[in-house]
Amino acid sequence: MIHSNYFSGKVIPRNIFLVDPIIIPSSKTLSLAPLVGPIIGYIESDNTLEEDKYWYRFRPQETLQELNKLLTRVRKQLENGIQLPSNCSLKVYKSIKDPTADPVSAVLIYKGLKTSTGAPITVQMIDSDLHVFTRLNLRQSVSQKDRANQISAFEDFVARVR
């Protein structure tokens, strides 16, 4: 939306928060989805019984192919540079050991996305091994550090929107 100037002539968000965004997947096998996807068919995720109520357990390989296309497109846009609209800030919160989105994703966003004045965006690396460290409900094991990371991020969200 930012790259395509969607907000031109519309209400511009003051703040955008990205929590564990993916530009480069941690699993390098995603790039093989176009080749091996049709053989695999569906990929089963390791959801808990509670998560099965809210998240898809079986993911069609076509969705992985579409994700791969989207990531390639966004990566190219970031390489060419993207500028935020005026009076809009963006902050990335990225887990250091994310099993889904490689932490280098934050670096690519930092290098490719600038404020309207050309200033760099803000990136905060989080000491976490969770993907989407703010989503703790329904997870089987959550540490005190996970809770502290979540609360710290939520407090930062609130402070930035005031």
mmCIF file of C-alpha atoms in Angstrom:
data_model
loop_
_atom_site.group_PDB
_atom_site.id
_atom_site.type_symbol
_atom_site.label_atom_id
_atom_site.label_comp_id
_atom_site.label_asym_id
_atom_site.label_seq_id
_atom_site.Cartn_x
_atom_site.Cartn_y
_atom_site.Cartn_z
ATOM 1 C CA MET A 1 0.000 0.000 0.000
ATOM 2 C CA ILE A 2 2.830 2.372 0.800
ATOM 3 C CA HIS A 3 4.745 1.515 -2.368
ATOM 4 C CA SER A 4 1.698 2.085 -4.594
ATOM 5 C CA ASN A 5 0.881 5.472 -2.970
ATOM 6 C CA TYR A 6 -2.444 4.107 -1.749
ATOM 7 C CA PHE A 7 -2.665 6.819 0.902
ATOM 8 C CA SER A 8 -2.425 9.685 -1.585
ATOM 9 C CA GLY A 9 -5.563 11.768 -1.010
ATOM 10 C CA LYS A 10 -6.633 9.545 1.910
ATOM 11 C CA VAL A 11 -6.172 9.576 5.656
ATOM 12 C CA ILE A 12 -2.525 8.741 6.279
ATOM 13 C CA PRO A 13 -1.720 6.537 9.265
ATOM 14 C CA ARG A 14 0.471 8.255 11.842
ATOM 15 C CA ASN A 15 2.086 5.008 12.965
ATOM 16 C CA ILE A 16 2.687 1.643 11.364
ATOM 17 C CA PHE A 17 3.973 -1.264 13.434
ATOM 18 C CA LEU A 18 5.446 -4.409 11.903
ATOM 19 C CA VAL A 19 5.833 -7.363 14.258
ATOM 20 C CA ASP A 20 8.144 -10.063 12.896
ATOM 21 C CA PRO A 21 7.665 -9.144 9.246
ATOM 22 C CA ILE A 22 8.864 -11.633 6.674
ATOM 23 C CA ILE A 23 10.913 -10.608 3.662
ATOM 24 C CA ILE A 24 13.348 -13.537 3.828
ATOM 25 C CA PRO A 25 11.992 -16.801 5.252
ATOM 26 C CA SER A 26 14.047 -18.643 7.866
ATOM 27 C CA SER A 27 13.332 -21.880 6.032
ATOM 28 C CA LYS A 28 15.080 -21.618 2.702
ATOM 29 C CA THR A 29 12.840 -24.401 1.336
ATOM 30 C CA LEU A 30 10.090 -21.844 0.631
ATOM 31 C CA SER A 31 11.945 -20.938 -2.550
ATOM 32 C CA LEU A 32 11.470 -24.541 -3.686
ATOM 33 C CA ALA A 33 7.669 -24.315 -3.416
ATOM 34 C CA PRO A 34 7.152 -23.804 -7.166
ATOM 35 C CA LEU A 35 9.178 -26.954 -7.901
ATOM 36 C CA VAL A 36 8.145 -29.392 -5.179
ATOM 37 C CA GLY A 37 4.814 -27.853 -4.179
ATOM 38 C CA PRO A 38 2.667 -29.834 -6.618
ATOM 39 C CA ILE A 39 4.245 -33.048 -5.327
ATOM 40 C CA ILE A 40 3.599 -32.137 -1.691
ATOM 41 C CA GLY A 41 0.017 -30.901 -2.047
ATOM 42 C CA TYR A 42 -0.743 -29.794 1.506
ATOM 43 C CA ILE A 43 1.651 -28.977 4.311
ATOM 44 C CA GLU A 44 0.556 -29.730 7.845
ATOM 45 C CA SER A 45 1.401 -27.270 10.595
ATOM 46 C CA ASP A 46 2.127 -28.169 14.206
ATOM 47 C CA ASN A 47 -0.795 -26.390 15.845
ATOM 48 C CA THR A 48 -1.924 -27.131 19.361
ATOM 49 C CA LEU A 49 -5.499 -28.340 19.803
ATOM 50 C CA GLU A 50 -6.508 -24.835 20.893
ATOM 51 C CA GLU A 51 -4.760 -23.232 17.895
ATOM 52 C CA ASP A 52 -6.622 -25.607 15.564
ATOM 53 C CA LYS A 53 -9.772 -23.705 16.478
ATOM 54 C CA TYR A 54 -8.355 -20.487 14.989
ATOM 55 C CA TRP A 55 -5.561 -21.386 12.554
ATOM 56 C CA TYR A 56 -5.480 -23.620 9.498
ATOM 57 C CA ARG A 57 -3.806 -26.953 10.141
ATOM 58 C CA PHE A 58 -3.388 -27.865 6.462
ATOM 59 C CA ARG A 59 -1.891 -25.264 4.182
ATOM 60 C CA PRO A 60 -2.177 -25.761 0.425
ATOM 61 C CA GLN A 61 1.135 -25.534 -1.392
ATOM 62 C CA GLU A 62 -0.394 -22.886 -3.667
ATOM 63 C CA THR A 63 -0.435 -20.493 -0.711
ATOM 64 C CA LEU A 64 3.302 -21.024 -0.250
ATOM 65 C CA GLN A 65 3.864 -20.293 -3.930
ATOM 66 C CA GLU A 66 1.835 -17.078 -3.606
ATOM 67 C CA LEU A 67 3.771 -16.099 -0.480
ATOM 68 C CA ASN A 68 7.013 -16.690 -2.354
ATOM 69 C CA LYS A 69 5.837 -14.424 -5.216
ATOM 70 C CA LEU A 70 4.772 -11.711 -2.780
ATOM 71 C CA LEU A 71 8.078 -11.813 -0.895
ATOM 72 C CA THR A 72 10.022 -11.554 -4.165
ATOM 73 C CA ARG A 73 7.935 -8.550 -5.222
ATOM 74 C CA VAL A 74 8.314 -6.740 -1.896
ATOM 75 C CA ARG A 75 12.045 -7.494 -1.781
ATOM 76 C CA LYS A 76 12.475 -5.852 -5.214
ATOM 77 C CA GLN A 77 10.424 -2.839 -4.105
ATOM 78 C CA LEU A 78 12.623 -2.456 -1.033
ATOM 79 C CA GLU A 79 15.746 -2.684 -3.207
ATOM 80 C CA ASN A 80 14.409 0.242 -5.262
ATOM 81 C CA GLY A 81 13.452 2.166 -2.129
ATOM 82 C CA ILE A 82 10.109 2.973 -0.556
ATOM 83 C CA GLN A 83 9.248 6.254 1.130
ATOM 84 C CA LEU A 84 6.609 6.636 3.814
ATOM 85 C CA PRO A 85 3.932 9.304 3.423
ATOM 86 C CA SER A 86 4.395 12.614 5.270
ATOM 87 C CA ASN A 87 3.810 12.528 9.035
ATOM 88 C CA CYS A 88 3.875 8.721 9.094
ATOM 89 C CA SER A 89 6.328 6.676 11.142
ATOM 90 C CA LEU A 90 7.072 2.973 10.994
ATOM 91 C CA LYS A 91 8.684 0.729 13.567
ATOM 92 C CA VAL A 92 9.776 -2.868 13.101
ATOM 93 C CA TYR A 93 9.877 -5.260 16.064
ATOM 94 C CA LYS A 94 11.859 -8.356 15.050
ATOM 95 C CA SER A 95 12.624 -11.528 16.995
ATOM 96 C CA ILE A 96 16.310 -12.391 16.904
ATOM 97 C CA LYS A 97 15.742 -16.155 16.551
ATOM 98 C CA ASP A 98 12.494 -16.210 14.565
ATOM 99 C CA PRO A 99 11.894 -19.704 13.128
ATOM 100 C CA THR A 100 9.663 -18.317 10.330
ATOM 101 C CA ALA A 101 11.007 -14.915 9.258
ATOM 102 C CA ASP A 102 14.766 -14.536 9.034
ATOM 103 C CA PRO A 103 16.036 -11.588 11.115
ATOM 104 C CA VAL A 104 17.732 -10.213 7.981
ATOM 105 C CA SER A 105 14.175 -9.223 6.979
ATOM 106 C CA ALA A 106 14.468 -6.332 9.435
ATOM 107 C CA VAL A 107 17.739 -5.233 7.834
ATOM 108 C CA LEU A 108 16.182 -5.221 4.346
ATOM 109 C CA ILE A 109 13.219 -3.178 5.580
ATOM 110 C CA TYR A 110 15.560 -0.754 7.382
ATOM 111 C CA LYS A 111 17.675 -0.272 4.250
ATOM 112 C CA GLY A 112 14.759 -0.042 1.821
ATOM 113 C CA LEU A 113 12.162 2.001 3.685
ATOM 114 C CA LYS A 114 12.644 5.641 4.678
ATOM 115 C CA THR A 115 10.486 8.344 6.189
ATOM 116 C CA SER A 116 9.150 11.148 3.980
ATOM 117 C CA THR A 117 12.215 13.212 4.921
ATOM 118 C CA GLY A 118 14.606 10.398 4.001
ATOM 119 C CA ALA A 119 15.382 9.474 7.603
ATOM 120 C CA PRO A 120 15.717 5.807 8.552
ATOM 121 C CA ILE A 121 12.829 3.945 10.150
ATOM 122 C CA THR A 122 13.135 2.447 13.634
ATOM 123 C CA VAL A 123 13.977 -1.232 14.141
ATOM 124 C CA GLN A 124 14.020 -2.958 17.512
ATOM 125 C CA MET A 125 15.488 -6.434 17.728
ATOM 126 C CA ILE A 126 13.715 -8.540 20.353
ATOM 127 C CA ASP A 127 15.433 -11.274 22.366
ATOM 128 C CA SER A 128 12.947 -13.962 21.386
ATOM 129 C CA ASP A 129 12.781 -17.260 19.525
ATOM 130 C CA LEU A 130 9.088 -16.878 18.683
ATOM 131 C CA HIS A 131 7.499 -15.796 15.426
ATOM 132 C CA VAL A 132 5.071 -12.975 16.246
ATOM 133 C CA PHE A 133 6.325 -12.680 19.800
ATOM 134 C CA THR A 134 3.251 -10.617 20.726
ATOM 135 C CA ARG A 135 0.904 -13.581 20.098
ATOM 136 C CA LEU A 136 1.247 -15.618 23.276
ATOM 137 C CA ASN A 137 -2.271 -16.904 23.857
ATOM 138 C CA LEU A 138 -2.743 -20.571 22.939
ATOM 139 C CA ARG A 139 1.004 -21.291 22.840
ATOM 140 C CA GLN A 140 2.019 -24.367 24.801
ATOM 141 C CA SER A 141 4.933 -22.795 26.629
ATOM 142 C CA VAL A 142 5.439 -19.126 27.311
ATOM 143 C CA SER A 143 8.343 -17.870 29.397
ATOM 144 C CA GLN A 144 8.502 -14.817 31.633
ATOM 145 C CA LYS A 145 10.839 -13.272 29.045
ATOM 146 C CA ASP A 146 8.149 -13.820 26.370
ATOM 147 C CA ARG A 147 5.562 -12.058 28.547
ATOM 148 C CA ALA A 148 7.975 -9.207 29.284
ATOM 149 C CA ASN A 149 8.702 -8.772 25.546
ATOM 150 C CA GLN A 150 4.985 -8.701 24.766
ATOM 151 C CA ILE A 151 4.176 -6.167 27.495
ATOM 152 C CA SER A 152 7.128 -3.959 26.495
ATOM 153 C CA ALA A 153 6.013 -3.915 22.861
ATOM 154 C CA PHE A 154 2.381 -3.190 23.773
ATOM 155 C CA GLU A 155 3.467 -0.343 26.063
ATOM 156 C CA ASP A 156 5.569 1.048 23.205
ATOM 157 C CA PHE A 157 2.568 0.826 20.827
ATOM 158 C CA VAL A 158 0.453 2.803 23.274
ATOM 159 C CA ALA A 159 3.144 5.417 23.898
ATOM 160 C CA ARG A 160 3.583 5.982 20.155
ATOM 161 C CA VAL A 161 -0.115 6.436 19.373
ATOM 162 C CA ARG A 162 -0.773 8.956 22.126
#
